[in-house]
Amino acid sequence: MQAETLFISDLHLCAARPETTRRFLSFLAGRAQDAERLYILGDLFDAYIGDDDQSSPNREVKSALGRLVDSGTSVFFQHGNRDFLAEEGLCRETGVGLLGDYAVIDLYGEPALITHGDLLCTDDVLYQKARIRVRANEWKRNALSKPLFIRQWYARWYRFKSGLDKGKKSRMIMDANPQAVIESIQRHGVSILIHGHTHRPAVHELDVGGKPARRFVLAEWKETGQALCWREGGTWMIENIL
Ligand code: MN
């Protein structure tokens, strides 16, 4: 059988969406086991307040990730804007590898750049400012030092506030900036970019300084799940995960 690599993002798993959790657990126990590698490009969890949070569905999801890794599929994770507090504890517990915000991976001889996608949304200046603040080690250490119940309370408040803010921002501002896309491709010397975050699934054909490039935007898991499947030899397809 040909080796294959799967990419998913933006599952936004939480107690309020049991159907998505069920779908993901069955994906991990089934479809994902055929793959050589699985890349999760962020926002796996809708809110992640620390590796010590073992509430549902985090606990089940972490055990299932561990079982997939044990079965022989390598799993890699990048932070999204919702789960950037995932740290070594998650890796130790599951065997999942944590990648940086931008990672160049080898897709059977072709380099590909993967990232969550929020860094590409440079028009959202307020978000980018807040991002720098909360990604600082000092902020993270301070947040994680709070008792779990305080973090849970804060996460609920944050989710409410984020819903309000989203309504006020234009669709344009919350999309990837075309220049930031081109620059990220050039800076990393690739012709494949894969990201999520914007919830606007598409395959964009680009011209980067006269060279063709392709940008894959992964879908959010909602009524159905979606994965990008890349096969050895360079063929790829978008798969629906039911
Ligand atoms: Mn996101």
XYZ file of N, CA and C in Angstrom, residues 95-204:
330
model
N 2.260 10.911 23.266
C 3.266 10.551 22.267
C 3.191 11.415 21.018
N 2.329 12.433 21.072
C 2.190 13.362 19.951
C 3.376 14.329 19.936
N 3.888 14.674 18.763
C 4.992 15.626 18.645
C 4.469 17.040 18.453
N 5.003 17.975 19.238
C 4.572 19.372 19.137
C 5.487 20.124 18.177
N 4.911 20.752 17.157
C 5.684 21.505 16.170
C 5.552 22.999 16.419
N 6.463 23.779 15.854
C 6.409 25.231 16.000
C 5.301 25.843 15.137
N 5.142 27.163 15.236
C 4.067 27.849 14.518
C 4.184 27.683 13.002
N 5.395 27.673 12.494
C 5.628 27.351 11.085
C 6.524 26.128 11.047
N 6.143 25.124 10.299
C 6.992 23.935 10.169
C 7.059 23.532 8.708
N 8.262 23.238 8.244
C 8.411 22.699 6.894
C 8.588 21.195 7.036
N 7.698 20.449 6.396
C 7.736 18.991 6.511
C 8.026 18.390 5.138
N 8.438 17.147 5.143
C 8.739 16.468 3.892
C 7.538 15.622 3.473
N 6.956 15.987 2.328
C 5.830 15.210 1.826
C 6.327 14.326 0.688
N 6.970 13.253 1.047
C 7.456 12.288 0.066
C 8.303 12.952 -1.008
N 9.260 13.760 -0.533
C 10.200 14.395 -1.456
C 9.881 15.846 -1.743
N 8.671 16.299 -1.394
C 8.314 17.703 -1.619
C 8.189 18.419 -0.282
N 8.887 19.562 -0.123
C 8.721 20.282 1.143
C 7.383 21.029 1.174
N 6.733 20.987 2.315
C 5.459 21.696 2.472
C 5.499 22.487 3.778
N 4.938 23.676 3.738
C 4.869 24.527 4.925
C 3.509 24.341 5.583
N 3.515 24.051 6.878
C 2.247 23.929 7.593
C 2.210 24.930 8.751
N 1.022 25.444 9.008
C 0.844 26.432 10.081
C -0.642 26.486 10.427
N -0.969 26.952 11.637
C -2.392 27.031 11.973
C -3.114 27.986 11.030
N -2.541 29.180 10.822
C -3.143 30.127 9.888
C -3.428 31.492 10.484
N -3.480 31.575 11.822
C -3.802 32.876 12.425
C -2.704 33.909 12.170
N -1.449 33.456 12.059
C -0.359 34.404 11.792
C -0.469 35.034 10.408
N -1.227 34.397 9.521
C -1.388 34.931 8.157
C -2.450 36.029 8.103
N -3.234 36.145 9.166
C -4.324 37.132 9.181
C -3.796 38.465 9.706
N -2.881 39.057 8.971
C -2.163 40.245 9.449
C -3.030 41.503 9.452
N -4.179 41.464 8.756
C -5.062 42.639 8.769
C -5.758 42.827 10.114
N -5.826 41.740 10.876
C -6.461 41.825 12.190
C -5.405 42.265 13.212
N -5.128 43.563 13.183
C -4.025 44.125 13.971
C -4.237 43.920 15.478
N -5.480 44.081 15.920
C -5.760 43.924 17.350
C -5.489 42.494 17.802
N -5.912 41.542 16.970
C -5.666 40.135 17.294
C -4.166 39.855 17.371
N -3.413 40.347 16.386
C -1.971 40.068 16.350
C -1.270 40.667 17.574
N -1.732 41.819 18.022
C -1.161 42.433 19.221
C -1.436 41.578 20.450
N -2.702 41.141 20.571
C -3.094 40.308 21.708
C -2.335 38.979 21.676
N -2.107 38.484 20.473
C -1.413 37.204 20.314
C 0.008 37.273 20.890
N 0.695 38.363 20.574
C 2.065 38.529 21.075
C 2.058 38.526 22.609
N 1.055 39.196 23.159
C 0.956 39.294 24.615
C 0.746 37.914 25.265
N -0.231 37.157 24.759
C -0.577 35.895 25.437
C 0.388 34.755 25.114
N 1.205 34.929 24.068
C 2.168 33.863 23.752
C 3.499 34.056 24.482
N 3.639 35.165 25.192
C 4.874 35.386 25.950
C 4.935 34.362 27.091
N 6.130 33.848 27.334
C 6.283 32.818 28.368
C 5.749 33.271 29.715
N 5.994 34.543 30.041
C 5.569 35.046 31.333
C 4.039 34.999 31.469
N 3.337 35.382 30.399
C 1.869 35.350 30.431
C 1.378 33.920 30.610
N 1.987 33.003 29.854
C 1.557 31.602 29.911
C 1.812 31.005 31.302
N 3.005 31.284 31.847
C 3.338 30.747 33.184
C 2.345 31.271 34.215
N 2.046 32.556 34.094
C 1.117 33.173 35.033
C -0.278 32.546 34.900
N -0.752 32.373 33.659
C -2.078 31.795 33.427
C -2.135 30.371 33.969
N -1.098 29.587 33.685
C -1.112 28.172 34.076
C -0.919 27.979 35.576
N -0.453 29.042 36.268
C -0.259 28.918 37.710
C -1.562 29.096 38.475
N -2.610 29.565 37.788
C -3.909 29.764 38.451
C -4.574 28.403 38.688
N -5.376 28.298 39.744
C -6.083 27.035 39.981
C -6.982 26.688 38.788
N -7.210 25.407 38.580
C -7.977 24.933 37.420
C -9.354 25.597 37.321
N -10.042 25.750 38.445
C -11.405 26.304 38.364
C -11.400 27.759 37.889
N -10.347 28.494 38.234
C -10.227 29.883 37.767
C -10.013 29.884 36.255
N -9.150 28.980 35.788
C -8.900 28.890 34.340
C -10.168 28.486 33.597
N -10.959 27.578 34.185
C -12.217 27.169 33.545
C -13.178 28.345 33.435
N -13.240 29.101 34.491
C -14.125 30.260 34.516
C -13.668 31.277 33.468
N -12.368 31.485 33.410
C -11.815 32.440 32.451
C -12.083 32.000 31.009
N -11.948 30.701 30.748
C -12.164 30.173 29.395
C -13.596 30.420 28.940
N -14.544 30.264 29.859
C -15.955 30.513 29.518
C -16.168 31.983 29.167
N -15.569 32.836 29.964
C -15.698 34.269 29.722
C -15.052 34.626 28.377
N -13.878 34.053 28.119
C -13.152 34.354 26.889
C -13.954 33.922 25.661
N -14.589 32.745 25.759
C -15.357 32.237 24.624
C -16.527 33.181 24.314
N -17.161 33.665 25.366
C -18.273 34.601 25.226
C -17.789 35.893 24.563
N -16.671 36.414 25.047
C -16.136 37.675 24.548
C -15.678 37.527 23.093
N -15.049 36.396 22.781
C -14.551 36.163 21.432
C -15.713 36.099 20.434
N -16.849 35.523 20.866
C -18.040 35.488 20.026
C -18.530 36.892 19.714
N -18.508 37.763 20.709
C -18.941 39.162 20.533
C -18.013 39.890 19.559
N -16.694 39.735 19.768
C -15.709 40.431 18.933
C -15.804 40.017 17.481
N -16.041 38.718 17.257
C -16.112 38.189 15.902
C -17.218 38.865 15.107
N -18.337 39.081 15.774
C -19.474 39.707 15.120
C -19.166 41.115 14.629
N -18.207 41.772 15.299
C -17.897 43.159 14.977
C -16.878 43.283 13.845
N -16.072 42.225 13.639
C -15.013 42.313 12.629
C -15.523 41.894 11.260
N -14.981 42.526 10.221
C -15.416 42.182 8.867
C -14.795 40.855 8.442
N -15.444 40.198 7.495
C -14.954 38.920 6.965
C -13.555 39.071 6.374
N -13.330 40.222 5.750
C -12.065 40.537 5.118
C -10.914 40.507 6.125
N -11.129 41.206 7.239
C -10.090 41.333 8.264
C -9.720 39.980 8.849
N -10.702 39.074 8.919
C -10.441 37.786 9.557
C -9.936 36.727 8.574
N -9.675 37.101 7.330
C -9.127 36.145 6.372
C -7.600 36.328 6.299
N -6.943 35.359 5.658
C -5.501 35.470 5.483
C -5.202 36.618 4.533
N -4.147 37.353 4.825
C -3.726 38.456 3.965
C -2.925 37.871 2.791
N -3.299 38.205 1.541
C -2.643 37.589 0.370
C -1.128 37.791 0.358
N -0.669 38.974 0.796
C 0.763 39.246 0.808
C 1.480 38.393 1.874
N 0.830 38.234 3.019
C 1.411 37.399 4.080
C 1.525 35.945 3.617
N 0.564 35.503 2.835
C 0.591 34.141 2.285
C 1.802 33.973 1.371
N 1.951 34.911 0.422
C 3.059 34.854 -0.544
C 4.402 34.898 0.199
N 4.502 35.824 1.168
C 5.769 35.964 1.897
C 6.133 34.698 2.678
N 5.143 34.062 3.286
C 5.440 32.852 4.063
C 5.936 31.741 3.137
N 5.371 31.659 1.954
C 5.791 30.645 0.981
C 7.220 30.911 0.518
N 7.513 32.193 0.214
C 8.862 32.551 -0.249
C 9.903 32.353 0.841
N 9.552 32.806 2.049
C 10.495 32.738 3.163
C 10.925 31.303 3.464
N 10.004 30.359 3.267
C 10.324 28.970 3.594
C 10.722 28.148 2.377
N 10.758 28.787 1.213
C 11.218 28.092 0.011
C 10.407 26.861 -0.363
N 9.086 26.980 -0.275
C 8.207 25.842 -0.589
C 7.247 26.228 -1.707
N 6.524 25.259 -2.231
C 5.445 25.603 -3.157
C 4.124 24.995 -2.697
N 4.134 24.468 -1.456
C 2.893 23.952 -0.865
C 2.734 24.589 0.515
N 1.562 25.187 0.743
C 1.222 25.739 2.064
C -0.087 25.101 2.509
N -0.105 24.583 3.717
C -1.329 23.980 4.254
C -1.643 24.651 5.588
N -2.860 25.171 5.721
C -3.257 25.777 6.994
C -4.760 25.676 7.198
N -5.190 26.038 8.399
C -6.620 26.059 8.724
C -6.991 27.443 9.230
N -7.693 27.491 10.344
C -8.037 28.682 11.099
C -9.177 29.522 10.518
N -9.153 29.811 9.222
C -10.139 30.751 8.677
C -11.512 30.100 8.459
N -11.577 28.798 8.497
C -12.825 28.070 8.247
C -13.356 28.377 6.838
N -12.445 28.599 5.896
C -12.854 28.834 4.502
C -12.125 27.844 3.610
N -12.553 26.576 3.657
C -11.835 25.522 2.954
C -11.741 25.802 1.454
N -10.537 25.604 0.913
C -10.330 25.862 -0.512
C -8.952 25.339 -0.901
N -8.758 25.198 -2.202
C -7.421 24.948 -2.745
C -7.142 26.110 -3.692
N -6.186 26.959 -3.309
C -5.875 28.148 -4.100
C -4.628 27.908 -4.943
